[in-house]
CSV table of C-alpha atoms in Angstrom, one decimal:
chain,number,residue,atom,x,y,z
A,1,UNK,CA,12.5,-19.2,-5.8
A,2,UNK,CA,10.1,-16.7,-7.4
A,3,UNK,CA,6.4,-17.6,-6.7
A,4,UNK,CA,6.7,-21.3,-7.5
A,5,UNK,CA,6.3,-22.2,-3.9
A,6,UNK,CA,2.8,-20.6,-4.0
A,7,UNK,CA,1.9,-23.0,-6.8
A,8,UNK,CA,3.1,-25.9,-4.8
A,9,UNK,CA,1.0,-24.6,-1.8
A,10,UNK,CA,-2.1,-24.2,-4.1
A,11,UNK,CA,-1.7,-27.7,-5.4
A,12,UNK,CA,-1.6,-29.2,-2.0
A,13,UNK,CA,-4.5,-27.1,-0.8
A,14,UNK,CA,-6.5,-28.3,-3.8
A,15,UNK,CA,-5.9,-31.9,-2.9
A,16,UNK,CA,-7.0,-31.2,0.6
A,17,UNK,CA,-10.3,-29.6,-0.7
A,18,UNK,CA,-11.1,-32.5,-3.1
A,19,UNK,CA,-10.3,-35.2,-0.6
A,20,UNK,CA,-7.2,-36.6,-2.3
A,21,UNK,CA,-5.3,-35.8,0.9
A,22,UNK,CA,-7.0,-36.5,4.3
A,23,UNK,CA,-6.0,-35.9,7.9
A,24,UNK,CA,-2.9,-37.9,8.7
A,25,UNK,CA,-1.8,-38.4,5.1
A,26,UNK,CA,1.9,-38.3,4.5
A,27,UNK,CA,3.0,-35.8,1.9
A,28,UNK,CA,5.5,-36.4,-0.9
A,29,UNK,CA,9.1,-36.0,0.1
A,30,UNK,CA,11.0,-32.8,-0.7
A,31,UNK,CA,13.0,-34.5,-3.4
A,32,UNK,CA,9.9,-35.9,-5.1
A,33,UNK,CA,8.2,-32.6,-5.2
A,34,UNK,CA,11.3,-30.7,-6.4
A,35,UNK,CA,11.5,-33.2,-9.3
A,36,UNK,CA,7.7,-33.0,-10.0
A,37,UNK,CA,7.7,-29.1,-10.1
A,38,UNK,CA,11.2,-28.8,-11.6
A,39,UNK,CA,12.3,-26.5,-8.8
A,40,UNK,CA,14.9,-26.5,-6.1
A,41,UNK,CA,14.5,-28.4,-2.8
A,42,UNK,CA,14.6,-25.0,-1.0
A,43,UNK,CA,11.4,-23.9,-2.9
A,44,UNK,CA,9.6,-27.0,-1.7
A,45,UNK,CA,10.8,-26.5,1.9
A,46,UNK,CA,9.6,-22.9,1.7
A,47,UNK,CA,6.1,-24.1,0.6
A,48,UNK,CA,6.0,-26.7,3.4
A,49,UNK,CA,7.1,-24.1,5.9
A,50,UNK,CA,4.3,-21.7,4.9
A,51,UNK,CA,1.8,-24.5,5.0
A,52,UNK,CA,3.0,-25.3,8.5
A,53,UNK,CA,2.5,-21.7,9.5
A,54,UNK,CA,-1.1,-22.0,8.3
A,55,UNK,CA,-1.5,-25.1,10.5
A,56,UNK,CA,-2.4,-27.3,7.5
A,57,UNK,CA,0.6,-29.7,7.8
A,58,UNK,CA,3.2,-30.7,10.4
A,59,UNK,CA,6.6,-32.2,10.2
A,60,UNK,CA,8.0,-35.3,12.0
A,61,UNK,CA,11.8,-35.3,12.2
A,62,UNK,CA,13.4,-38.0,10.0
A,63,UNK,CA,10.0,-39.0,8.8
A,64,UNK,CA,8.5,-36.2,6.6
A,65,UNK,CA,5.4,-34.0,6.4
A,66,UNK,CA,1.9,-34.9,7.3
A,67,UNK,CA,-1.6,-33.4,6.9
A,68,UNK,CA,-3.1,-31.8,10.1
A,69,UNK,CA,-6.6,-31.6,8.7
A,70,UNK,CA,-8.4,-31.4,5.4
A,71,UNK,CA,-9.8,-28.0,4.3
A,72,UNK,CA,-13.5,-27.6,4.1
A,73,UNK,CA,-15.0,-28.1,0.7
A,74,UNK,CA,-14.7,-24.7,-1.1
A,75,UNK,CA,-16.7,-25.5,-4.3
A,76,UNK,CA,-18.9,-22.5,-4.0
A,77,UNK,CA,-16.0,-20.2,-3.4
A,78,UNK,CA,-14.1,-21.6,-6.3
A,79,UNK,CA,-17.0,-20.8,-8.6
A,80,UNK,CA,-16.7,-17.1,-7.9
A,81,UNK,CA,-14.2,-15.0,-9.9
A,82,UNK,CA,-13.7,-11.9,-7.8
A,83,UNK,CA,-12.4,-8.8,-9.7
A,84,UNK,CA,-14.5,-6.6,-7.4
A,85,UNK,CA,-13.1,-6.8,-3.9
A,86,UNK,CA,-10.3,-4.3,-3.2
A,87,UNK,CA,-9.0,-5.5,0.1
A,88,UNK,CA,-5.7,-7.3,0.5
A,89,UNK,CA,-5.3,-10.9,-0.6
A,90,UNK,CA,-6.5,-13.0,2.3
A,91,UNK,CA,-4.2,-15.8,1.5
A,92,UNK,CA,-1.1,-13.8,2.1
A,93,UNK,CA,-2.2,-11.9,5.2
A,94,UNK,CA,0.1,-12.4,8.2
A,95,UNK,CA,-2.6,-13.4,10.7
A,96,UNK,CA,-0.4,-15.5,13.0
A,97,UNK,CA,2.4,-13.0,13.2
A,98,UNK,CA,0.1,-10.2,13.8
A,99,UNK,CA,-1.8,-12.1,16.5
A,100,UNK,CA,1.5,-12.4,18.3
A,101,UNK,CA,1.9,-8.6,18.0
A,102,UNK,CA,-1.6,-8.0,19.4
A,103,UNK,CA,-0.9,-10.3,22.4
A,104,UNK,CA,2.4,-8.3,23.0
A,105,UNK,CA,0.5,-5.0,22.7
A,106,UNK,CA,-2.1,-6.1,25.3
A,107,UNK,CA,0.7,-6.8,27.7
A,108,UNK,CA,2.8,-3.7,26.8
A,109,UNK,CA,0.0,-1.2,26.7
A,110,UNK,CA,-2.5,-2.6,29.2
A,111,UNK,CA,-2.9,0.7,31.0
A,112,UNK,CA,-3.4,2.7,27.8
A,113,UNK,CA,-6.1,0.3,26.7
A,114,UNK,CA,-8.3,1.5,29.5
A,115,UNK,CA,-7.8,5.2,29.1
A,116,UNK,CA,-7.9,7.8,26.3
A,117,UNK,CA,-4.5,7.8,24.7
A,118,UNK,CA,-2.6,10.6,23.0
A,119,UNK,CA,-5.0,12.2,20.6
A,120,UNK,CA,-2.2,12.5,17.9
A,121,UNK,CA,-1.4,8.8,18.3
A,122,UNK,CA,1.2,6.9,20.3
A,123,UNK,CA,4.5,8.8,20.1
A,124,UNK,CA,6.4,5.5,19.9
A,125,UNK,CA,4.2,4.4,16.9
A,126,UNK,CA,4.8,7.7,15.2
A,127,UNK,CA,8.5,7.2,15.5
A,128,UNK,CA,8.2,3.8,13.8
A,129,UNK,CA,5.9,5.3,11.1
A,130,UNK,CA,8.5,8.0,10.3
A,131,UNK,CA,11.1,5.3,9.8
A,132,UNK,CA,8.7,3.3,7.6
A,133,UNK,CA,7.7,6.3,5.5
A,134,UNK,CA,11.3,6.9,4.5
A,135,UNK,CA,11.0,3.9,2.2
A,136,UNK,CA,8.3,5.8,0.4
A,137,UNK,CA,10.4,8.9,0.0
A,138,UNK,CA,8.6,10.7,2.7
A,139,UNK,CA,11.0,12.3,5.2
A,140,UNK,CA,9.4,14.0,8.2
A,141,UNK,CA,9.3,14.0,12.0
A,142,UNK,CA,7.0,12.3,14.5
A,143,UNK,CA,5.6,15.7,15.6
A,144,UNK,CA,4.0,16.1,12.2
A,145,UNK,CA,2.4,12.7,12.0
A,146,UNK,CA,-1.2,12.1,13.1
A,147,UNK,CA,-2.6,8.6,13.5
A,148,UNK,CA,-6.1,8.4,12.2
A,149,UNK,CA,-8.8,5.7,12.0
A,150,UNK,CA,-8.2,4.8,8.4
A,151,UNK,CA,-7.5,7.1,5.4
A,152,UNK,CA,-11.3,7.7,4.8
A,153,UNK,CA,-11.4,9.5,8.2
A,154,UNK,CA,-8.5,11.7,7.2
A,155,UNK,CA,-10.0,12.6,3.9
A,156,UNK,CA,-13.4,13.4,5.4
A,157,UNK,CA,-11.8,15.7,8.0
A,158,UNK,CA,-9.8,17.5,5.4
A,159,UNK,CA,-12.9,18.1,3.3
A,160,UNK,CA,-14.7,19.6,6.3
A,161,UNK,CA,-12.0,21.7,7.9
A,162,UNK,CA,-10.8,25.2,6.9
A,163,UNK,CA,-7.3,25.5,5.3
A,164,UNK,CA,-4.6,28.2,5.9
A,165,UNK,CA,-5.1,29.5,2.4
A,166,UNK,CA,-8.6,30.5,3.2
A,167,UNK,CA,-10.0,28.9,0.0
A,168,UNK,CA,-13.1,26.7,-0.2
A,169,UNK,CA,-13.1,24.6,-3.4
A,170,UNK,CA,-11.7,21.2,-4.1
A,171,UNK,CA,-10.1,19.7,-7.2
A,172,UNK,CA,-10.1,16.0,-8.0
A,173,UNK,CA,-8.9,13.7,-10.8
A,174,UNK,CA,-11.6,12.2,-13.0
A,175,UNK,CA,-12.2,9.5,-12.3
A,176,UNK,CA,-11.2,9.0,-8.7
A,177,UNK,CA,-11.8,7.0,-5.4
A,178,UNK,CA,-15.5,6.8,-4.8
A,179,UNK,CA,-15.2,7.3,-1.0
A,180,UNK,CA,-13.7,10.8,-1.6
A,181,UNK,CA,-16.6,11.7,-4.0
A,182,UNK,CA,-19.0,10.6,-1.2
A,183,UNK,CA,-17.3,12.9,1.3
A,184,UNK,CA,-17.4,16.0,-0.9
A,185,UNK,CA,-21.0,15.2,-1.8
A,186,UNK,CA,-22.1,14.9,1.8
A,187,UNK,CA,-20.3,18.1,2.8
A,188,UNK,CA,-21.7,19.9,-0.3
A,189,UNK,CA,-18.2,21.1,-1.1
A,190,UNK,CA,-17.8,22.8,-4.5
A,191,UNK,CA,-15.7,20.3,-6.4
A,192,UNK,CA,-14.0,20.7,-9.8
A,193,UNK,CA,-12.6,17.8,-11.9
A,194,UNK,CA,-9.6,17.4,-14.2
A,195,UNK,CA,-9.6,14.5,-16.6
A,196,UNK,CA,-7.0,11.8,-16.0
A,197,UNK,CA,-5.9,9.1,-18.5
A,198,UNK,CA,-2.9,6.8,-18.6
A,199,UNK,CA,-1.1,9.6,-20.3
A,200,UNK,CA,-1.7,11.8,-17.2
A,201,UNK,CA,-3.4,15.2,-16.8
A,202,UNK,CA,-3.2,18.4,-18.9
A,203,UNK,CA,-0.8,20.5,-16.8
A,204,UNK,CA,-1.9,23.7,-18.6
A,205,UNK,CA,-5.5,22.9,-17.7
A,206,UNK,CA,-4.3,22.3,-14.1
A,207,UNK,CA,-2.7,25.7,-14.0
A,208,UNK,CA,-5.8,27.3,-15.3
A,209,UNK,CA,-8.0,25.7,-12.6
A,210,UNK,CA,-5.5,26.6,-9.9
A,211,UNK,CA,-5.4,30.2,-11.1
A,212,UNK,CA,-9.2,30.8,-11.5
A,213,UNK,CA,-11.2,28.6,-9.1
A,214,UNK,CA,-10.2,29.3,-5.5
A,215,UNK,CA,-8.9,25.8,-5.0
A,216,UNK,CA,-8.4,24.8,-1.3
A,217,UNK,CA,-6.7,21.5,-2.2
A,218,UNK,CA,-6.1,19.1,-5.0
A,219,UNK,CA,-6.8,15.5,-4.1
A,220,UNK,CA,-4.5,13.2,-6.1
A,221,UNK,CA,-3.6,9.5,-6.1
A,222,UNK,CA,-0.1,9.6,-7.7
A,223,UNK,CA,0.8,5.9,-7.6
A,224,UNK,CA,-1.5,3.1,-8.9
A,225,UNK,CA,-4.5,5.3,-9.2
A,226,UNK,CA,-8.0,4.0,-8.3
A,227,UNK,CA,-9.5,3.0,-10.7
A,228,UNK,CA,-7.1,3.5,-13.6
A,229,UNK,CA,-3.8,2.2,-12.2
A,230,UNK,CA,-2.0,5.3,-13.5
A,231,UNK,CA,1.3,6.5,-12.1
A,232,UNK,CA,2.7,10.1,-12.5
A,233,UNK,CA,6.4,10.6,-13.5
A,234,UNK,CA,8.7,12.4,-11.1
A,235,UNK,CA,8.9,15.4,-13.5
A,236,UNK,CA,5.0,15.6,-13.5
A,237,UNK,CA,4.9,15.4,-9.8
A,238,UNK,CA,7.5,18.2,-9.5
A,239,UNK,CA,5.5,20.4,-11.9
A,240,UNK,CA,2.3,19.8,-10.0
A,241,UNK,CA,3.9,20.8,-6.7
A,242,UNK,CA,5.4,23.9,-8.3
A,243,UNK,CA,2.0,25.0,-9.6
A,244,UNK,CA,0.5,24.4,-6.2
A,245,UNK,CA,3.1,26.7,-4.6
A,246,UNK,CA,2.6,29.3,-7.3
A,247,UNK,CA,-1.2,29.5,-6.7
A,248,UNK,CA,-1.3,28.8,-3.0
A,249,UNK,CA,-3.0,25.4,-3.4
A,250,UNK,CA,-2.5,22.5,-1.0
A,251,UNK,CA,-2.1,18.9,-2.3
A,252,UNK,CA,-3.6,15.9,-0.5
A,253,UNK,CA,-1.5,12.9,-1.6
A,254,UNK,CA,-3.3,9.6,-1.1
A,255,UNK,CA,-0.5,7.1,-1.4
A,256,UNK,CA,-2.5,4.0,-0.6
A,257,UNK,CA,-0.5,1.6,-2.9
A,258,UNK,CA,2.9,3.3,-2.9
A,259,UNK,CA,4.4,0.2,-1.2
A,260,UNK,CA,3.9,-1.8,-4.3
A,261,UNK,CA,5.9,0.4,-6.7
A,262,UNK,CA,8.6,-1.7,-8.4
A,263,UNK,CA,10.3,1.6,-9.5
A,264,UNK,CA,12.8,2.4,-6.7
A,265,UNK,CA,13.3,5.8,-8.2
A,266,UNK,CA,9.7,6.9,-8.0
A,267,UNK,CA,9.2,9.7,-5.5
A,268,UNK,CA,6.3,10.9,-3.5
A,269,UNK,CA,4.8,14.3,-4.2
A,270,UNK,CA,5.6,15.1,-0.6
A,271,UNK,CA,9.4,14.7,-1.4
A,272,UNK,CA,9.2,17.8,-3.7
A,273,UNK,CA,7.9,20.0,-0.9
A,274,UNK,CA,8.4,18.5,2.5
A,275,UNK,CA,7.9,21.9,4.2
A,276,UNK,CA,4.1,21.7,4.1
A,277,UNK,CA,2.4,22.2,0.8
A,278,UNK,CA,1.7,18.5,0.4
A,279,UNK,CA,-0.4,16.6,3.0
A,280,UNK,CA,0.5,13.0,2.8
A,281,UNK,CA,-1.8,10.1,3.7
A,282,UNK,CA,-0.7,6.5,4.1
A,283,UNK,CA,-3.3,3.8,4.7
A,284,UNK,CA,-2.6,0.2,5.9
A,285,UNK,CA,-5.9,-1.2,4.6
A,286,UNK,CA,-4.7,-2.2,1.2
A,287,UNK,CA,-1.4,-3.8,1.9
A,288,UNK,CA,-2.1,-5.0,5.4
A,289,UNK,CA,-5.2,-5.5,7.4
A,290,UNK,CA,-8.3,-3.4,6.7
A,291,UNK,CA,-9.8,-4.2,10.1
A,292,UNK,CA,-6.8,-2.5,11.8
A,293,UNK,CA,-8.4,0.9,10.9
A,294,UNK,CA,-5.1,2.7,11.1
A,295,UNK,CA,-3.6,5.3,8.7
A,296,UNK,CA,-1.0,8.0,9.0
A,297,UNK,CA,-1.3,11.6,7.9
A,298,UNK,CA,1.7,14.0,7.6
A,299,UNK,CA,0.5,17.5,8.0
A,300,UNK,CA,2.1,21.0,7.9
A,301,UNK,CA,2.8,22.2,11.4
A,302,UNK,CA,0.4,25.1,10.9
A,303,UNK,CA,-2.6,22.7,10.4
A,304,UNK,CA,-2.0,20.1,13.2
A,305,UNK,CA,-3.9,21.7,16.0
A,306,UNK,CA,-7.0,22.4,13.9
A,307,UNK,CA,-6.9,18.9,12.4
A,308,UNK,CA,-6.7,17.4,15.9
A,309,UNK,CA,-9.8,19.5,17.0
A,310,UNK,CA,-11.8,18.0,14.1
A,311,UNK,CA,-10.5,14.5,14.8
A,312,UNK,CA,-11.5,14.9,18.5
A,313,UNK,CA,-15.0,15.7,17.5
A,314,UNK,CA,-15.0,12.5,15.3
A,315,UNK,CA,-13.6,9.8,17.6
A,316,UNK,CA,-11.4,11.2,20.4
A,317,UNK,CA,-8.5,8.9,19.4
A,318,UNK,CA,-7.7,5.9,17.3
A,319,UNK,CA,-7.7,2.4,18.7
A,320,UNK,CA,-4.9,1.9,21.3
A,321,UNK,CA,-4.8,-1.8,20.7
A,322,UNK,CA,-4.4,-1.4,16.9
A,323,UNK,CA,-1.7,1.3,17.4
A,324,UNK,CA,0.3,-0.8,19.9
A,325,UNK,CA,0.2,-3.9,17.7
A,326,UNK,CA,1.2,-2.0,14.6
A,327,UNK,CA,4.1,-0.4,16.4
A,328,UNK,CA,5.4,-3.8,17.5
A,329,UNK,CA,4.9,-5.2,14.0
A,330,UNK,CA,6.8,-2.4,12.3
A,331,UNK,CA,9.6,-2.4,14.9
A,332,UNK,CA,10.1,-6.2,14.6
A,333,UNK,CA,10.8,-5.9,10.8
A,334,UNK,CA,8.0,-8.3,10.0
A,335,UNK,CA,6.1,-5.7,8.1
A,336,UNK,CA,9.0,-5.3,5.6
A,337,UNK,CA,9.1,-9.0,5.1
A,338,UNK,CA,5.3,-9.0,4.5
A,339,UNK,CA,5.6,-6.1,1.9
A,340,UNK,CA,8.3,-8.0,0.0
A,341,UNK,CA,6.1,-11.0,-0.3
A,342,UNK,CA,2.9,-9.2,-1.4
A,343,UNK,CA,4.8,-7.0,-3.9
A,344,UNK,CA,5.7,-10.2,-5.8
A,345,UNK,CA,2.1,-11.6,-5.5
A,346,UNK,CA,0.4,-8.5,-6.9
A,347,UNK,CA,3.1,-7.9,-9.6
A,348,UNK,CA,2.5,-11.4,-10.8
A,349,UNK,CA,-1.3,-11.1,-10.8
A,350,UNK,CA,-1.2,-7.8,-12.7
A,351,UNK,CA,1.1,-9.3,-15.4
A,352,UNK,CA,-1.3,-12.3,-15.8
A,353,UNK,CA,-4.3,-9.9,-16.0
A,354,UNK,CA,-2.7,-7.8,-18.7
A,355,UNK,CA,-1.7,-10.8,-20.7
A,356,UNK,CA,-5.2,-12.1,-20.5
A,357,UNK,CA,-6.7,-8.7,-21.6
A,358,UNK,CA,-4.2,-8.6,-24.5
A,359,UNK,CA,-5.2,-12.1,-25.5
A,360,UNK,CA,-9.0,-12.1,-25.1
A,361,UNK,CA,-10.5,-8.6,-25.1
A,362,UNK,CA,-12.2,-7.4,-28.4
A,363,UNK,CA,-10.2,-4.9,-30.6
A,364,UNK,CA,-12.8,-2.2,-29.9
A,365,UNK,CA,-12.0,-2.1,-26.1
A,366,UNK,CA,-9.1,-0.5,-24.4
A,367,UNK,CA,-7.4,-1.3,-21.1
A,368,UNK,CA,-4.9,0.5,-18.9
A,369,UNK,CA,-1.5,-1.1,-18.3
A,370,UNK,CA,-0.3,-0.3,-14.8
A,371,UNK,CA,3.1,-1.6,-13.8
A,372,UNK,CA,1.7,-3.1,-10.5
A,373,UNK,CA,-0.9,-2.1,-7.9
A,374,UNK,CA,-4.5,-3.4,-7.6
A,375,UNK,CA,-6.4,-1.8,-10.4
A,376,UNK,CA,-6.8,-2.0,-14.1
A,377,UNK,CA,-9.6,-0.3,-16.0
A,378,UNK,CA,-11.3,-1.4,-19.3
A,379,UNK,CA,-13.0,1.1,-21.6
A,380,UNK,CA,-15.9,-0.7,-23.3
A,381,UNK,CA,-17.3,0.0,-26.8
A,382,UNK,CA,-19.6,3.0,-27.0
A,383,UNK,CA,-22.8,0.9,-27.2
A,384,UNK,CA,-21.9,-1.4,-24.2
A,385,UNK,CA,-22.5,0.0,-20.8
A,386,UNK,CA,-20.6,-1.1,-17.7
A,387,UNK,CA,-23.9,-1.7,-16.0
A,388,UNK,CA,-24.9,-4.3,-18.6
A,389,UNK,CA,-21.6,-6.1,-18.4
A,390,UNK,CA,-21.7,-6.2,-14.6
A,391,UNK,CA,-25.3,-7.5,-14.5
A,392,UNK,CA,-24.6,-10.3,-17.1
A,393,UNK,CA,-21.3,-11.3,-15.4
A,394,UNK,CA,-22.9,-11.3,-11.9
A,395,UNK,CA,-25.3,-14.0,-13.0
A,396,UNK,CA,-22.2,-16.2,-13.6
A,397,UNK,CA,-20.5,-15.3,-10.3
A,398,UNK,CA,-18.0,-13.2,-12.0
A,399,UNK,CA,-17.7,-9.8,-10.2
A,400,UNK,CA,-16.3,-6.6,-11.7
A,401,UNK,CA,-16.9,-2.9,-10.7
A,402,UNK,CA,-18.9,-0.4,-12.7
A,403,UNK,CA,-16.7,2.7,-12.4
A,404,UNK,CA,-19.5,5.2,-13.2
A,405,UNK,CA,-19.7,6.0,-9.4
A,406,UNK,CA,-16.1,7.2,-9.5
A,407,UNK,CA,-17.0,10.3,-11.6
A,408,UNK,CA,-18.5,13.7,-10.8
A,409,UNK,CA,-21.9,14.0,-12.7
A,410,UNK,CA,-20.5,16.3,-15.4
A,411,UNK,CA,-17.6,13.8,-16.2
A,412,UNK,CA,-19.6,10.6,-15.8
A,413,UNK,CA,-18.7,7.7,-18.2
A,414,UNK,CA,-21.0,4.7,-18.3
A,415,UNK,CA,-18.6,2.4,-20.1
A,416,UNK,CA,-15.7,2.0,-17.8
A,417,UNK,CA,-15.1,-1.2,-15.8
A,418,UNK,CA,-12.6,-1.5,-12.9
A,419,UNK,CA,-10.9,-4.8,-12.3
A,420,UNK,CA,-9.1,-5.4,-9.0
A,421,UNK,CA,-6.5,-8.2,-8.8
A,422,UNK,CA,-6.1,-8.1,-5.0
A,423,UNK,CA,-8.4,-10.9,-4.0
A,424,UNK,CA,-9.0,-12.8,-7.3
A,425,UNK,CA,-7.4,-16.3,-7.3
A,426,UNK,CA,-4.4,-16.2,-9.7
A,427,UNK,CA,-5.7,-19.4,-11.4
A,428,UNK,CA,-9.1,-17.7,-12.2
A,429,UNK,CA,-7.8,-14.5,-13.9
A,430,UNK,CA,-7.5,-15.9,-17.4
A,431,UNK,CA,-10.9,-17.6,-17.4
A,432,UNK,CA,-12.5,-14.5,-15.9
A,433,UNK,CA,-11.2,-12.2,-18.6
A,434,UNK,CA,-12.2,-14.7,-21.3
A,435,UNK,CA,-15.8,-14.7,-19.9
A,436,UNK,CA,-15.7,-10.9,-19.7
A,437,UNK,CA,-14.5,-10.6,-23.3
A,438,UNK,CA,-17.3,-12.9,-24.5
A,439,UNK,CA,-19.8,-10.9,-22.6
A,440,UNK,CA,-18.6,-7.6,-24.2
A,441,UNK,CA,-18.8,-9.1,-27.7
A,442,UNK,CA,-22.2,-10.5,-27.0
A,443,UNK,CA,-23.7,-7.2,-25.9
A,444,UNK,CA,-21.8,-5.3,-28.7
A,445,UNK,CA,-23.1,-7.5,-31.6
A,446,UNK,CA,-26.7,-7.6,-30.5
A,447,UNK,CA,-27.7,-10.0,-33.2
A,448,UNK,CA,-30.8,-12.1,-32.9
A,449,UNK,CA,-28.8,-15.2,-33.8
A,450,UNK,CA,-26.7,-14.7,-30.7
A,451,UNK,CA,-28.9,-14.9,-27.6
A,452,UNK,CA,-28.0,-14.6,-23.9
A,453,UNK,CA,-28.7,-18.3,-23.6
A,454,UNK,CA,-25.6,-19.0,-25.6
A,455,UNK,CA,-23.6,-17.0,-23.2
A,456,UNK,CA,-25.1,-18.9,-20.2
A,457,UNK,CA,-24.3,-22.2,-21.9
A,458,UNK,CA,-20.7,-21.0,-22.6
A,459,UNK,CA,-20.2,-20.0,-18.9
A,460,UNK,CA,-21.6,-23.3,-17.6
A,461,UNK,CA,-19.3,-25.3,-19.9
A,462,UNK,CA,-16.2,-23.3,-19.0
A,463,UNK,CA,-16.9,-22.9,-15.3
């Protein structure tokens, strides 16, 4: 079945937008569409079923499928090509299913909603989280799991609190997640960097830093790194954990996109030292609903009480309604079905993005080649800054991210772009990269005969 049913859905939605289909219109039969798209009847039925779930069409037994209502005109939205947003794809979010879970949670946890709940998180939710984490090669107990209000809260608390090793300094990959750089900056924590590329980090350099710089913990994104998309091999992860043990350094593993890993043999850092050297963080904001504001942290037993003290000073406890709804969603098995669906979506988008980069980007640029995830980064020619490219593209409603904010000052690079595939429309990816490539070439050449006006004309024609 693949993702062909998505294409059928998009085609029908397009006709709703442009007015070709109006409220009450009868849709083509399953047989007609299967012939038109050269696919099985089951694929068409799947597309129609998904459109029914979105309340766009309805079925009449022995008659066929009909339009409930036309979509509002989305011309302005269609003009934007969004490689900037990093939340989950809104078109594959399980709003209806999760609404059902929220309603159940209100009924099931009505007393807890009006009181302060367990500071560590609902025990019943932590039981479900432990089962879910096993799929990510994280094997632990509910007593070691703390529910937090998003991974950013966990990271901020870990930066501010003392660690059992009595050390003070923090090590981060360069580049890395901007939110973590903000936390260490605001807390004025002494922070060291280690350069990361798609080939990984220098493990000898890592050992040197661990040995000589009083490192409290190493913050690392081991799978589908933000912004590079890099993944460590299992042997690299094992070596990093061994070095952390040797020099009494903790590891904070931010596994925000681990669910998307197509490699079933890829392990978490946590799996190489489940006793407590690795602190594991799993957010639900990237693969599920950012507004849920729920993440899970697996802590060594020795750190739990202190962590809870710091969390208490931050927000007492995380949302009871969000916890209850997530518990029901996990327990029902709906979350696993959702993950299976979005893994296909993001894998397909990433493949399309890389094919477009290979086809259109100038020879003097370089781009990372992640196997999946949200992020791909582009290194621009030396005389082209990310800021210039972002500004020129913004004028054409093409949005990309300047990754300079993802570096510590001493490591800063001004020519790195981050592209996120999470919310960009699949059909816009190729055109967006083509525009980006033209923009890079235009800035790079800087010839009087090639003016910005020609770029604007090019964009208007192609958009």
